[in-house]
Every structure is written in structure tokens, then in C-alpha cells.
Amino acid sequence: MSQRIVLSSLIGAVALGAVAAGGIALASAPTEPAVENGSARYTAPSGGGTGSFTYTADVSDDSGIRDLKVLVWPASSKLDPTEAELRFVESAECRSTSGETARCAYTLKVTERDAAGMAEGTWYVSARAEAEDGGTAFVPRAAAFDVTR
């Protein structure tokens, strides 16, 4: 065999190995959860009945979804929640829609007394998703809604 053929074969084998190693690394790289299609809805209490606040979102990760934490806050408060702070807030209720995706809903009842103490104007929803493999995604402003009286 000539040296040219051996050298060409060796270069081809190295290139093929590099492509295969890159593909394996890419295939095994964990993905971060995704929070999509988020929406917030506020209904003020009326006529002596209760109102409600609901935030829904589709959350997905290739390992499955463990949890979605939700924090609701008025823009006027100048609050700037961090991902670490959202580890300790209430969770949404998540129902699996596939092996990788869950539909999550966070609902609060709002009494007339609650509504009287709420700041009027824009409110934000912050969300923190956690996957089964421990990956997290933080969305500081996952949705917005208005509170009026």
C-alpha cells in the first residue's frame, strides 16, 4: 500500500471519529426545560362572590417535568425576583400531556378583601421550571395581566 492511501485512510478515520464523538456529545447533552404558551387571567370578585387568578403554561424537557413554581407580583412593587427565590414559592399543578411535556396551571381564589388590598395596574408572573434530571429554566416575566377595580 502506498503511503498516500494510508495517510488518506488515517485522516478519514480521524475525521469520522471526530464527527461521531461530536454527535454522541450532542445527543447526550442535557437540555434545559422550556416554558411556553404562558398566559395569565385575572377575574375580579363581584357580587359577593370570589374572583380568581390563573396562570397556565406548557412546560417541556426531554427528561420530563418535576415542578413549576409561580410567583405573582405587582409591577409597581419594583420587585425583581430571582431564580433562587422562586425555589421557595407555591407550585402549579402539572399534568403530563406526553413523556416530555406537561400542562401546568396555577390558580388562586381572590376574595373581595384580597382584591381591595391588591395594587391596581400591571402585574407580572415569574416562573421556574424544574425537570426530572434537575435542569431548570427561569422566566422572570412569564406573563403579565392588569388588575382594575
PDB file of N, CA, C and O in Angstrom, residues 55-124:
ATOM      1  N   TYR A  55     -52.704  31.118  35.996  1.00  0.00           N
ATOM      2  CA  TYR A  55     -51.579  31.141  35.069  1.00  0.00           C
ATOM      3  C   TYR A  55     -51.425  29.720  34.526  1.00  0.00           C
ATOM      4  O   TYR A  55     -51.382  28.757  35.299  1.00  0.00           O
ATOM      5  N   THR A  56     -51.397  29.579  33.213  1.00  0.00           N
ATOM      6  CA  THR A  56     -51.193  28.269  32.596  1.00  0.00           C
ATOM      7  C   THR A  56     -50.020  28.346  31.632  1.00  0.00           C
ATOM      8  O   THR A  56     -49.763  29.396  31.024  1.00  0.00           O
ATOM      9  N   ALA A  57     -49.309  27.229  31.503  1.00  0.00           N
ATOM     10  CA  ALA A  57     -48.169  27.167  30.589  1.00  0.00           C
ATOM     11  C   ALA A  57     -47.891  25.716  30.223  1.00  0.00           C
ATOM     12  O   ALA A  57     -48.213  24.792  30.978  1.00  0.00           O
ATOM     13  N   ASP A  58     -47.298  25.550  29.063  1.00  0.00           N
ATOM     14  CA  ASP A  58     -46.793  24.244  28.648  1.00  0.00           C
ATOM     15  C   ASP A  58     -45.316  24.202  29.012  1.00  0.00           C
ATOM     16  O   ASP A  58     -44.552  25.103  28.640  1.00  0.00           O
ATOM     17  N   VAL A  59     -44.927  23.174  29.749  1.00  0.00           N
ATOM     18  CA  VAL A  59     -43.548  23.041  30.201  1.00  0.00           C
ATOM     19  C   VAL A  59     -43.014  21.725  29.660  1.00  0.00           C
ATOM     20  O   VAL A  59     -43.685  20.687  29.760  1.00  0.00           O
ATOM     21  N   SER A  60     -41.807  21.779  29.057  1.00  0.00           N
ATOM     22  CA  SER A  60     -41.277  20.552  28.463  1.00  0.00           C
ATOM     23  C   SER A  60     -39.786  20.386  28.738  1.00  0.00           C
ATOM     24  O   SER A  60     -39.063  21.360  28.929  1.00  0.00           O
ATOM     25  N   ASP A  61     -39.368  19.150  28.775  1.00  0.00           N
ATOM     26  CA  ASP A  61     -37.969  18.770  28.897  1.00  0.00           C
ATOM     27  C   ASP A  61     -37.863  17.314  28.485  1.00  0.00           C
ATOM     28  O   ASP A  61     -38.784  16.529  28.731  1.00  0.00           O
ATOM     29  N   ASP A  62     -36.741  16.939  27.908  1.00  0.00           N
ATOM     30  CA  ASP A  62     -36.596  15.561  27.428  1.00  0.00           C
ATOM     31  C   ASP A  62     -36.598  14.534  28.555  1.00  0.00           C
ATOM     32  O   ASP A  62     -36.859  13.356  28.323  1.00  0.00           O
ATOM     33  N   SER A  63     -36.368  14.951  29.793  1.00  0.00           N
ATOM     34  CA  SER A  63     -36.399  14.011  30.918  1.00  0.00           C
ATOM     35  C   SER A  63     -37.744  14.003  31.640  1.00  0.00           C
ATOM     36  O   SER A  63     -37.948  13.205  32.551  1.00  0.00           O
ATOM     37  N   GLY A  64     -38.637  14.907  31.276  1.00  0.00           N
ATOM     38  CA  GLY A  64     -39.919  15.041  31.962  1.00  0.00           C
ATOM     39  C   GLY A  64     -39.886  16.234  32.905  1.00  0.00           C
ATOM     40  O   GLY A  64     -38.836  16.794  33.180  1.00  0.00           O
ATOM     41  N   ILE A  65     -41.043  16.612  33.412  1.00  0.00           N
ATOM     42  CA  ILE A  65     -41.170  17.799  34.255  1.00  0.00           C
ATOM     43  C   ILE A  65     -41.449  17.394  35.694  1.00  0.00           C
ATOM     44  O   ILE A  65     -42.338  16.599  35.966  1.00  0.00           O
ATOM     45  N   ARG A  66     -40.667  17.952  36.611  1.00  0.00           N
ATOM     46  CA  ARG A  66     -40.849  17.693  38.036  1.00  0.00           C
ATOM     47  C   ARG A  66     -41.756  18.735  38.681  1.00  0.00           C
ATOM     48  O   ARG A  66     -42.613  18.400  39.505  1.00  0.00           O
ATOM     49  N   ASP A  67     -41.581  20.038  38.296  1.00  0.00           N
ATOM     50  CA  ASP A  67     -42.274  21.086  39.035  1.00  0.00           C
ATOM     51  C   ASP A  67     -42.263  22.398  38.259  1.00  0.00           C
ATOM     52  O   ASP A  67     -41.367  22.645  37.457  1.00  0.00           O
ATOM     53  N   LEU A  68     -43.269  23.228  38.522  1.00  0.00           N
ATOM     54  CA  LEU A  68     -43.289  24.603  38.035  1.00  0.00           C
ATOM     55  C   LEU A  68     -43.682  25.488  39.211  1.00  0.00           C
ATOM     56  O   LEU A  68     -44.768  25.346  39.765  1.00  0.00           O
ATOM     57  N   LYS A  69     -42.772  26.368  39.616  1.00  0.00           N
ATOM     58  CA  LYS A  69     -43.022  27.317  40.701  1.00  0.00           C
ATOM     59  C   LYS A  69     -43.489  28.626  40.090  1.00  0.00           C
ATOM     60  O   LYS A  69     -42.998  29.043  39.043  1.00  0.00           O
ATOM     61  N   VAL A  70     -44.430  29.296  40.760  1.00  0.00           N
ATOM     62  CA  VAL A  70     -45.030  30.515  40.220  1.00  0.00           C
ATOM     63  C   VAL A  70     -45.084  31.598  41.298  1.00  0.00           C
ATOM     64  O   VAL A  70     -45.467  31.325  42.437  1.00  0.00           O
ATOM     65  N   LEU A  71     -44.701  32.819  40.911  1.00  0.00           N
ATOM     66  CA  LEU A  71     -44.800  33.975  41.791  1.00  0.00           C
ATOM     67  C   LEU A  71     -45.509  35.095  41.031  1.00  0.00           C
ATOM     68  O   LEU A  71     -45.144  35.404  39.898  1.00  0.00           O
ATOM     69  N   VAL A  72     -46.534  35.664  41.658  1.00  0.00           N
ATOM     70  CA  VAL A  72     -47.321  36.746  41.061  1.00  0.00           C
ATOM     71  C   VAL A  72     -46.998  38.015  41.836  1.00  0.00           C
ATOM     72  O   VAL A  72     -47.059  38.016  43.066  1.00  0.00           O
ATOM     73  N   TRP A  73     -46.680  39.113  41.113  1.00  0.00           N
ATOM     74  CA  TRP A  73     -46.272  40.340  41.795  1.00  0.00           C
ATOM     75  C   TRP A  73     -46.621  41.585  40.985  1.00  0.00           C
ATOM     76  O   TRP A  73     -46.608  41.560  39.762  1.00  0.00           O
ATOM     77  N   PRO A  74     -46.949  42.679  41.704  1.00  0.00           N
ATOM     78  CA  PRO A  74     -47.319  43.918  41.002  1.00  0.00           C
ATOM     79  C   PRO A  74     -46.074  44.626  40.469  1.00  0.00           C
ATOM     80  O   PRO A  74     -45.050  44.718  41.151  1.00  0.00           O
ATOM     81  N   ALA A  75     -46.174  45.180  39.266  1.00  0.00           N
ATOM     82  CA  ALA A  75     -45.061  45.914  38.667  1.00  0.00           C
ATOM     83  C   ALA A  75     -44.693  47.116  39.530  1.00  0.00           C
ATOM     84  O   ALA A  75     -43.516  47.470  39.639  1.00  0.00           O
ATOM     85  N   SER A  76     -45.678  47.724  40.166  1.00  0.00           N
ATOM     86  CA  SER A  76     -45.424  48.906  40.987  1.00  0.00           C
ATOM     87  C   SER A  76     -44.545  48.613  42.201  1.00  0.00           C
ATOM     88  O   SER A  76     -43.971  49.520  42.783  1.00  0.00           O
ATOM     89  N   SER A  77     -44.405  47.346  42.576  1.00  0.00           N
ATOM     90  CA  SER A  77     -43.590  46.989  43.734  1.00  0.00           C
ATOM     91  C   SER A  77     -42.102  47.057  43.436  1.00  0.00           C
ATOM     92  O   SER A  77     -41.289  47.044  44.348  1.00  0.00           O
ATOM     93  N   LYS A  78     -41.744  47.112  42.167  1.00  0.00           N
ATOM     94  CA  LYS A  78     -40.344  47.118  41.731  1.00  0.00           C
ATOM     95  C   LYS A  78     -39.613  45.850  42.168  1.00  0.00           C
ATOM     96  O   LYS A  78     -38.399  45.790  42.202  1.00  0.00           O
ATOM     97  N   LEU A  79     -40.368  44.819  42.509  1.00  0.00           N
ATOM     98  CA  LEU A  79     -39.802  43.531  42.879  1.00  0.00           C
ATOM     99  C   LEU A  79     -39.072  42.965  41.668  1.00  0.00           C
ATOM    100  O   LEU A  79     -39.521  43.128  40.532  1.00  0.00           O
ATOM    101  N   ASP A  80     -37.964  42.323  41.896  1.00  0.00           N
ATOM    102  CA  ASP A  80     -37.198  41.693  40.823  1.00  0.00           C
ATOM    103  C   ASP A  80     -36.804  40.301  41.298  1.00  0.00           C
ATOM    104  O   ASP A  80     -35.676  40.076  41.721  1.00  0.00           O
ATOM    105  N   PRO A  81     -37.750  39.347  41.281  1.00  0.00           N
ATOM    106  CA  PRO A  81     -37.468  38.026  41.850  1.00  0.00           C
ATOM    107  C   PRO A  81     -36.349  37.304  41.102  1.00  0.00           C
ATOM    108  O   PRO A  81     -36.197  37.464  39.887  1.00  0.00           O
ATOM    109  N   THR A  82     -35.596  36.525  41.854  1.00  0.00           N
ATOM    110  CA  THR A  82     -34.510  35.735  41.277  1.00  0.00           C
ATOM    111  C   THR A  82     -34.931  34.274  41.186  1.00  0.00           C
ATOM    112  O   THR A  82     -35.896  33.858  41.839  1.00  0.00           O
ATOM    113  N   GLU A  83     -34.180  33.512  40.416  1.00  0.00           N
ATOM    114  CA  GLU A  83     -34.473  32.087  40.309  1.00  0.00           C
ATOM    115  C   GLU A  83     -34.362  31.410  41.671  1.00  0.00           C
ATOM    116  O   GLU A  83     -35.186  30.573  42.024  1.00  0.00           O
ATOM    117  N   ALA A  84     -33.371  31.794  42.450  1.00  0.00           N
ATOM    118  CA  ALA A  84     -33.193  31.190  43.777  1.00  0.00           C
ATOM    119  C   ALA A  84     -34.403  31.436  44.664  1.00  0.00           C
ATOM    120  O   ALA A  84     -34.830  30.552  45.409  1.00  0.00           O
ATOM    121  N   GLU A  85     -34.976  32.628  44.596  1.00  0.00           N
ATOM    122  CA  GLU A  85     -36.154  32.942  45.414  1.00  0.00           C
ATOM    123  C   GLU A  85     -37.361  32.111  45.002  1.00  0.00           C
ATOM    124  O   GLU A  85     -38.186  31.752  45.845  1.00  0.00           O
ATOM    125  N   LEU A  86     -37.471  31.801  43.742  1.00  0.00           N
ATOM    126  CA  LEU A  86     -38.626  31.034  43.270  1.00  0.00           C
ATOM    127  C   LEU A  86     -38.574  29.570  43.699  1.00  0.00           C
ATOM    128  O   LEU A  86     -39.569  28.860  43.575  1.00  0.00           O
ATOM    129  N   ARG A  87     -37.482  29.114  44.227  1.00  0.00           N
ATOM    130  CA  ARG A  87     -37.412  27.733  44.719  1.00  0.00           C
ATOM    131  C   ARG A  87     -38.349  27.519  45.908  1.00  0.00           C
ATOM    132  O   ARG A  87     -38.707  26.389  46.217  1.00  0.00           O
ATOM    133  N   PHE A  88     -38.740  28.615  46.579  1.00  0.00           N
ATOM    134  CA  PHE A  88     -39.479  28.508  47.829  1.00  0.00           C
ATOM    135  C   PHE A  88     -40.915  29.028  47.742  1.00  0.00           C
ATOM    136  O   PHE A  88     -41.532  29.299  48.766  1.00  0.00           O
ATOM    137  N   VAL A  89     -41.450  29.175  46.547  1.00  0.00           N
ATOM    138  CA  VAL A  89     -42.826  29.654  46.390  1.00  0.00           C
ATOM    139  C   VAL A  89     -43.736  28.483  46.017  1.00  0.00           C
ATOM    140  O   VAL A  89     -43.275  27.348  45.847  1.00  0.00           O
ATOM    141  N   GLU A  90     -45.017  28.778  45.850  1.00  0.00           N
ATOM    142  CA  GLU A  90     -46.001  27.732  45.568  1.00  0.00           C
ATOM    143  C   GLU A  90     -45.806  27.122  44.179  1.00  0.00           C
ATOM    144  O   GLU A  90     -45.323  27.786  43.257  1.00  0.00           O
ATOM    145  N   SER A  91     -46.242  25.890  44.061  1.00  0.00           N
ATOM    146  CA  SER A  91     -46.146  25.162  42.797  1.00  0.00           C
ATOM    147  C   SER A  91     -47.466  25.167  42.046  1.00  0.00           C
ATOM    148  O   SER A  91     -48.533  25.182  42.653  1.00  0.00           O
ATOM    149  N   ALA A  92     -47.347  25.133  40.745  1.00  0.00           N
ATOM    150  CA  ALA A  92     -48.520  24.944  39.889  1.00  0.00           C
ATOM    151  C   ALA A  92     -48.851  23.449  39.881  1.00  0.00           C
ATOM    152  O   ALA A  92     -48.014  22.608  40.224  1.00  0.00           O
ATOM    153  N   GLU A  93     -50.051  23.137  39.476  1.00  0.00           N
ATOM    154  CA  GLU A  93     -50.441  21.738  39.305  1.00  0.00           C
ATOM    155  C   GLU A  93     -50.137  21.364  37.856  1.00  0.00           C
ATOM    156  O   GLU A  93     -50.634  21.997  36.928  1.00  0.00           O
ATOM    157  N   CYS A  94     -49.302  20.354  37.680  1.00  0.00           N
ATOM    158  CA  CYS A  94     -48.890  19.957  36.329  1.00  0.00           C
ATOM    159  C   CYS A  94     -49.432  18.572  35.994  1.00  0.00           C
ATOM    160  O   CYS A  94     -49.358  17.651  36.814  1.00  0.00           O
ATOM    161  N   ARG A  95     -49.966  18.467  34.798  1.00  0.00           N
ATOM    162  CA  ARG A  95     -50.480  17.189  34.294  1.00  0.00           C
ATOM    163  C   ARG A  95     -49.733  16.858  33.010  1.00  0.00           C
ATOM    164  O   ARG A  95     -49.675  17.672  32.087  1.00  0.00           O
ATOM    165  N   SER A  96     -49.198  15.668  32.970  1.00  0.00           N
ATOM    166  CA  SER A  96     -48.416  15.237  31.820  1.00  0.00           C
ATOM    167  C   SER A  96     -49.292  15.132  30.574  1.00  0.00           C
ATOM    168  O   SER A  96     -50.387  14.573  30.626  1.00  0.00           O
ATOM    169  N   THR A  97     -48.805  15.684  29.473  1.00  0.00           N
ATOM    170  CA  THR A  97     -49.505  15.560  28.200  1.00  0.00           C
ATOM    171  C   THR A  97     -48.739  14.644  27.258  1.00  0.00           C
ATOM    172  O   THR A  97     -49.262  14.220  26.239  1.00  0.00           O
ATOM    173  N   SER A  98     -47.468  14.366  27.605  1.00  0.00           N
ATOM    174  CA  SER A  98     -46.629  13.403  26.881  1.00  0.00           C
ATOM    175  C   SER A  98     -45.466  13.065  27.808  1.00  0.00           C
ATOM    176  O   SER A  98     -45.396  13.572  28.926  1.00  0.00           O
ATOM    177  N   GLY A  99     -44.536  12.256  27.336  1.00  0.00           N
ATOM    178  CA  GLY A  99     -43.383  11.905  28.156  1.00  0.00           C
ATOM    179  C   GLY A  99     -42.474  13.078  28.447  1.00  0.00           C
ATOM    180  O   GLY A  99     -41.719  13.065  29.413  1.00  0.00           O
ATOM    181  N   GLU A 100     -42.556  14.108  27.620  1.00  0.00           N
ATOM    182  CA  GLU A 100     -41.661  15.256  27.759  1.00  0.00           C
ATOM    183  C   GLU A 100     -42.373  16.559  28.122  1.00  0.00           C
ATOM    184  O   GLU A 100     -41.722  17.532  28.473  1.00  0.00           O
ATOM    185  N   THR A 101     -43.684  16.611  28.039  1.00  0.00           N
ATOM    186  CA  THR A 101     -44.416  17.864  28.205  1.00  0.00           C
ATOM    187  C   THR A 101     -45.523  17.731  29.250  1.00  0.00           C
ATOM    188  O   THR A 101     -46.154  16.691  29.370  1.00  0.00           O
ATOM    189  N   ALA A 102     -45.715  18.824  29.980  1.00  0.00           N
ATOM    190  CA  ALA A 102     -46.810  18.897  30.950  1.00  0.00           C
ATOM    191  C   ALA A 102     -47.528  20.223  30.770  1.00  0.00           C
ATOM    192  O   ALA A 102     -46.924  21.230  30.410  1.00  0.00           O
ATOM    193  N   ARG A 103     -48.815  20.222  31.018  1.00  0.00           N
ATOM    194  CA  ARG A 103     -49.623  21.440  31.032  1.00  0.00           C
ATOM    195  C   ARG A 103     -49.774  21.799  32.498  1.00  0.00           C
ATOM    196  O   ARG A 103     -50.314  21.015  33.292  1.00  0.00           O
ATOM    197  N   CYS A 104     -49.271  22.974  32.875  1.00  0.00           N
ATOM    198  CA  CYS A 104     -49.276  23.387  34.274  1.00  0.00           C
ATOM    199  C   CYS A 104     -50.235  24.548  34.479  1.00  0.00           C
ATOM    200  O   CYS A 104     -50.307  25.455  33.643  1.00  0.00           O
ATOM    201  N   ALA A 105     -50.958  24.522  35.588  1.00  0.00           N
ATOM    202  CA  ALA A 105     -51.901  25.587  35.924  1.00  0.00           C
ATOM    203  C   ALA A 105     -51.740  25.956  37.393  1.00  0.00           C
ATOM    204  O   ALA A 105     -51.680  25.082  38.263  1.00  0.00           O
ATOM    205  N   TYR A 106     -51.661  27.237  37.629  1.00  0.00           N
ATOM    206  CA  TYR A 106     -51.574  27.785  38.981  1.00  0.00           C
ATOM    207  C   TYR A 106     -52.811  28.653  39.170  1.00  0.00           C
ATOM    208  O   TYR A 106     -53.040  29.587  38.401  1.00  0.00           O
ATOM    209  N   THR A 107     -53.618  28.347  40.174  1.00  0.00           N
ATOM    210  CA  THR A 107     -54.876  29.060  40.372  1.00  0.00           C
ATOM    211  C   THR A 107     -54.993  29.553  41.813  1.00  0.00           C
ATOM    212  O   THR A 107     -54.673  28.819  42.749  1.00  0.00           O
ATOM    213  N   LEU A 108     -55.451  30.786  41.952  1.00  0.00           N
ATOM    214  CA  LEU A 108     -55.727  31.368  43.260  1.00  0.00           C
ATOM    215  C   LEU A 108     -57.145  31.899  43.279  1.00  0.00           C
ATOM    216  O   LEU A 108     -57.587  32.503  42.298  1.00  0.00           O
ATOM    217  N   LYS A 109     -57.830  31.686  44.381  1.00  0.00           N
ATOM    218  CA  LYS A 109     -59.126  32.336  44.572  1.00  0.00           C
ATOM    219  C   LYS A 109     -58.848  33.724  45.125  1.00  0.00           C
ATOM    220  O   LYS A 109     -57.949  33.911  45.943  1.00  0.00           O
ATOM    221  N   VAL A 110     -59.625  34.692  44.660  1.00  0.00           N
ATOM    222  CA  VAL A 110     -59.442  36.080  45.090  1.00  0.00           C
ATOM    223  C   VAL A 110     -60.748  36.565  45.704  1.00  0.00           C
ATOM    224  O   VAL A 110     -61.762  36.655  45.011  1.00  0.00           O
ATOM    225  N   THR A 111     -60.709  36.860  46.997  1.00  0.00           N
ATOM    226  CA  THR A 111     -61.893  37.378  47.676  1.00  0.00           C
ATOM    227  C   THR A 111     -61.958  38.893  47.476  1.00  0.00           C
ATOM    228  O   THR A 111     -60.987  39.516  47.020  1.00  0.00           O
ATOM    229  N   GLU A 112     -63.089  39.483  47.838  1.00  0.00           N
ATOM    230  CA  GLU A 112     -63.207  40.934  47.742  1.00  0.00           C
ATOM    231  C   GLU A 112     -62.181  41.610  48.650  1.00  0.00           C
ATOM    232  O   GLU A 112     -61.619  42.643  48.302  1.00  0.00           O
ATOM    233  N   ARG A 113     -61.932  41.024  49.790  1.00  0.00           N
ATOM    234  CA  ARG A 113     -60.928  41.566  50.722  1.00  0.00           C
ATOM    235  C   ARG A 113     -59.530  41.495  50.093  1.00  0.00           C
ATOM    236  O   ARG A 113     -58.762  42.438  50.192  1.00  0.00           O
ATOM    237  N   ASP A 114     -59.218  40.357  49.461  1.00  0.00           N
ATOM    238  CA  ASP A 114     -57.932  40.226  48.768  1.00  0.00           C
ATOM    239  C   ASP A 114     -57.797  41.294  47.691  1.00  0.00           C
ATOM    240  O   ASP A 114     -56.769  41.972  47.580  1.00  0.00           O
ATOM    241  N   ALA A 115     -58.829  41.437  46.888  1.00  0.00           N
ATOM    242  CA  ALA A 115     -58.806  42.380  45.772  1.00  0.00           C
ATOM    243  C   ALA A 115     -58.635  43.818  46.260  1.00  0.00           C
ATOM    244  O   ALA A 115     -57.944  44.612  45.611  1.00  0.00           O
ATOM    245  N   ALA A 116     -59.233  44.156  47.395  1.00  0.00           N
ATOM    246  CA  ALA A 116     -59.118  45.512  47.934  1.00  0.00           C
ATOM    247  C   ALA A 116     -57.673  45.839  48.292  1.00  0.00           C
ATOM    248  O   ALA A 116     -57.255  46.991  48.232  1.00  0.00           O
ATOM    249  N   GLY A 117     -56.895  44.840  48.658  1.00  0.00           N
ATOM    250  CA  GLY A 117     -55.504  45.054  49.033  1.00  0.00           C
ATOM    251  C   GLY A 117     -54.528  44.945  47.872  1.00  0.00           C
ATOM    252  O   GLY A 117     -53.325  45.169  48.044  1.00  0.00           O
ATOM    253  N   MET A 118     -55.023  44.621  46.683  1.00  0.00           N
ATOM    254  CA  MET A 118     -54.141  44.464  45.517  1.00  0.00           C
ATOM    255  C   MET A 118     -53.901  45.809  44.838  1.00  0.00           C
ATOM    256  O   MET A 118     -54.827  46.591  44.660  1.00  0.00           O
ATOM    257  N   ALA A 119     -52.662  46.039  44.452  1.00  0.00           N
ATOM    258  CA  ALA A 119     -52.315  47.261  43.725  1.00  0.00           C
ATOM    259  C   ALA A 119     -52.949  47.214  42.336  1.00  0.00           C
ATOM    260  O   ALA A 119     -52.931  46.173  41.673  1.00  0.00           O
ATOM    261  N   GLU A 120     -53.516  48.327  41.916  1.00  0.00           N
ATOM    262  CA  GLU A 120     -54.061  48.399  40.563  1.00  0.00           C
ATOM    263  C   GLU A 120     -52.913  48.546  39.570  1.00  0.00           C
ATOM    264  O   GLU A 120     -51.847  49.044  39.902  1.00  0.00           O
ATOM    265  N   GLY A 121     -53.171  48.093  38.359  1.00  0.00           N
ATOM    266  CA  GLY A 121     -52.166  48.233  37.305  1.00  0.00           C
ATOM    267  C   GLY A 121     -51.647  46.891  36.842  1.00  0.00           C
ATOM    268  O   GLY A 121     -52.277  45.853  37.037  1.00  0.00           O
ATOM    269  N   THR A 122     -50.479  46.927  36.248  1.00  0.00           N
ATOM    270  CA  THR A 122     -49.873  45.727  35.677  1.00  0.00           C
ATOM    271  C   THR A 122     -49.262  44.848  36.763  1.00  0.00           C
ATOM    272  O   THR A 122     -48.609  45.338  37.680  1.00  0.00           O
ATOM    273  N   TRP A 123     -49.477  43.560  36.614  1.00  0.00           N
ATOM    274  CA  TRP A 123     -48.870  42.546  37.474  1.00  0.00           C
ATOM    275  C   TRP A 123     -48.110  41.584  36.568  1.00  0.00           C
ATOM    276  O   TRP A 123     -48.461  41.402  35.406  1.00  0.00           O
ATOM    277  N   TYR A 124     -47.069  40.977  37.127  1.00  0.00           N
ATOM    278  CA  TYR A 124     -46.259  40.012  36.385  1.00  0.00           C
ATOM    279  C   TYR A 124     -46.308  38.645  37.045  1.00  0.00           C
ATOM    280  O   TYR A 124     -46.574  38.523  38.241  1.00  0.00           O
TER     281      TYR A 124
END
